[in-house]
Coordinates of C-alpha atoms in Angstrom, one line a residue:
M1 CA -59.8 -70.1 -20.1
L2 CA -62.0 -71.5 -22.9
L3 CA -65.2 -69.7 -23.6
T4 CA -68.3 -71.4 -24.6
P5 CA -69.6 -70.7 -28.2
E6 CA -72.4 -68.6 -26.7
D7 CA -69.9 -66.5 -24.7
E8 CA -67.5 -66.2 -27.8
D9 CA -70.6 -65.0 -29.9
R10 CA -71.6 -62.5 -27.0
R11 CA -68.1 -61.2 -26.9
R12 CA -67.8 -60.9 -30.7
R13 CA -71.2 -58.9 -30.9
R14 CA -70.0 -56.7 -28.2
R15 CA -66.7 -55.9 -29.6
E16 CA -68.7 -55.2 -32.9
R17 CA -70.8 -52.8 -31.3
N18 CA -68.0 -51.1 -29.6
K19 CA -66.1 -50.7 -32.8
V20 CA -69.3 -49.2 -34.3
A21 CA -69.7 -46.8 -31.5
A22 CA -66.0 -45.9 -31.4
T23 CA -66.0 -45.1 -35.2
K24 CA -69.3 -43.1 -34.8
C25 CA -67.5 -41.1 -31.9
R26 CA -64.5 -40.5 -34.1
N27 CA -66.7 -39.2 -36.9
K28 CA -68.7 -36.9 -34.7
K29 CA -65.4 -35.2 -33.0
K30 CA -64.0 -34.8 -36.6
E31 CA -67.3 -33.1 -37.7
R32 CA -67.4 -31.0 -34.4
T33 CA -63.5 -30.0 -34.8
G34 CA -64.3 -29.1 -38.5
K35 CA -67.2 -26.8 -37.5
L36 CA -65.2 -25.2 -34.8
V37 CA -62.4 -24.5 -37.2
A38 CA -64.6 -23.0 -39.7
E39 CA -66.2 -20.8 -36.9
S40 CA -62.8 -19.5 -35.7
E41 CA -61.8 -18.8 -39.3
T42 CA -65.1 -16.8 -39.7
L43 CA -64.6 -14.9 -36.6
E44 CA -61.1 -14.1 -37.3
V45 CA -61.9 -12.4 -40.5
N46 CA -64.7 -10.6 -38.9
N47 CA -62.4 -9.5 -36.1
N48 CA -59.9 -8.1 -38.6
A49 CA -62.6 -6.4 -40.6
L50 CA -63.7 -4.7 -37.3
K51 CA -60.2 -3.7 -36.6
T52 CA -59.7 -2.2 -39.9
E53 CA -62.8 -0.3 -39.5
I54 CA -61.8 0.9 -36.0
H55 CA -58.4 2.1 -37.4
S56 CA -60.3 4.0 -40.4
L57 CA -62.8 5.6 -37.7
E58 CA -59.9 6.6 -35.4
A59 CA -58.2 8.1 -38.3
E60 CA -61.3 10.0 -39.4
R61 CA -61.9 11.2 -35.8
N62 CA -58.4 12.7 -35.6
E63 CA -58.8 14.4 -38.9
L64 CA -61.9 16.0 -37.7
I65 CA -60.7 16.9 -34.4
N66 CA -57.6 18.7 -36.1
L67 CA -59.8 20.3 -38.7
L68 CA -62.0 21.6 -35.7
Q69 CA -58.8 22.8 -33.7
H70 CA -57.7 24.7 -36.6
H71 CA -61.1 26.2 -37.2
L72 CA -61.8 27.4 -33.7
P73 CA -59.3 30.0 -33.4
H74 CA -60.6 31.7 -36.4
C75 CA -64.4 31.1 -35.9
S76 CA -66.6 34.2 -36.0
M77 CA -69.3 32.8 -33.8
Q78 CA -69.5 34.2 -30.2
P79 CA -68.4 31.7 -27.7
S80 CA -71.9 31.6 -25.9
S81 CA -73.7 30.9 -29.1
R82 CA -71.7 27.9 -30.0
S83 CA -73.2 24.6 -29.1
Y84 CA -72.1 20.9 -29.5
Y85 CA -73.2 19.2 -32.3
G86 CA -75.3 22.2 -33.5
H87 CA -77.9 22.0 -30.8
P88 CA -78.4 25.2 -28.7
N89 CA -78.9 23.4 -25.4
T90 CA -76.3 20.6 -25.8
V91 CA -73.3 20.5 -23.8
G92 CA -70.4 18.6 -24.9
P93 CA -67.0 17.4 -23.7
S94 CA -64.1 19.8 -23.5
W95 CA -61.9 19.3 -26.6
S96 CA -58.9 18.3 -24.6
S97 CA -60.9 15.2 -23.6
V98 CA -62.2 14.7 -27.2
S99 CA -58.7 14.7 -28.5
G100 CA -57.4 11.9 -26.4

């Protein structure tokens, strides 16, 4: 089927607009993907840092619990005068629940 010159021109312009739109869409997708990859890498680094901090804090906690458990049998304070965190009216967890 033969197209009129006017139809050919309309078709050519439409294809050109479509080509520009497709290029723009691909570029936006690449940019969005790049941003997501960068964000993912940043979150991965932060996550690893937090895991390291958790490990360090757990080790410190275990060390302090061990120190306290070795100290308690030799502590000269009366049991009724001991307080959790050094506050007279504060009740703390049992040591078995802390060490878990």
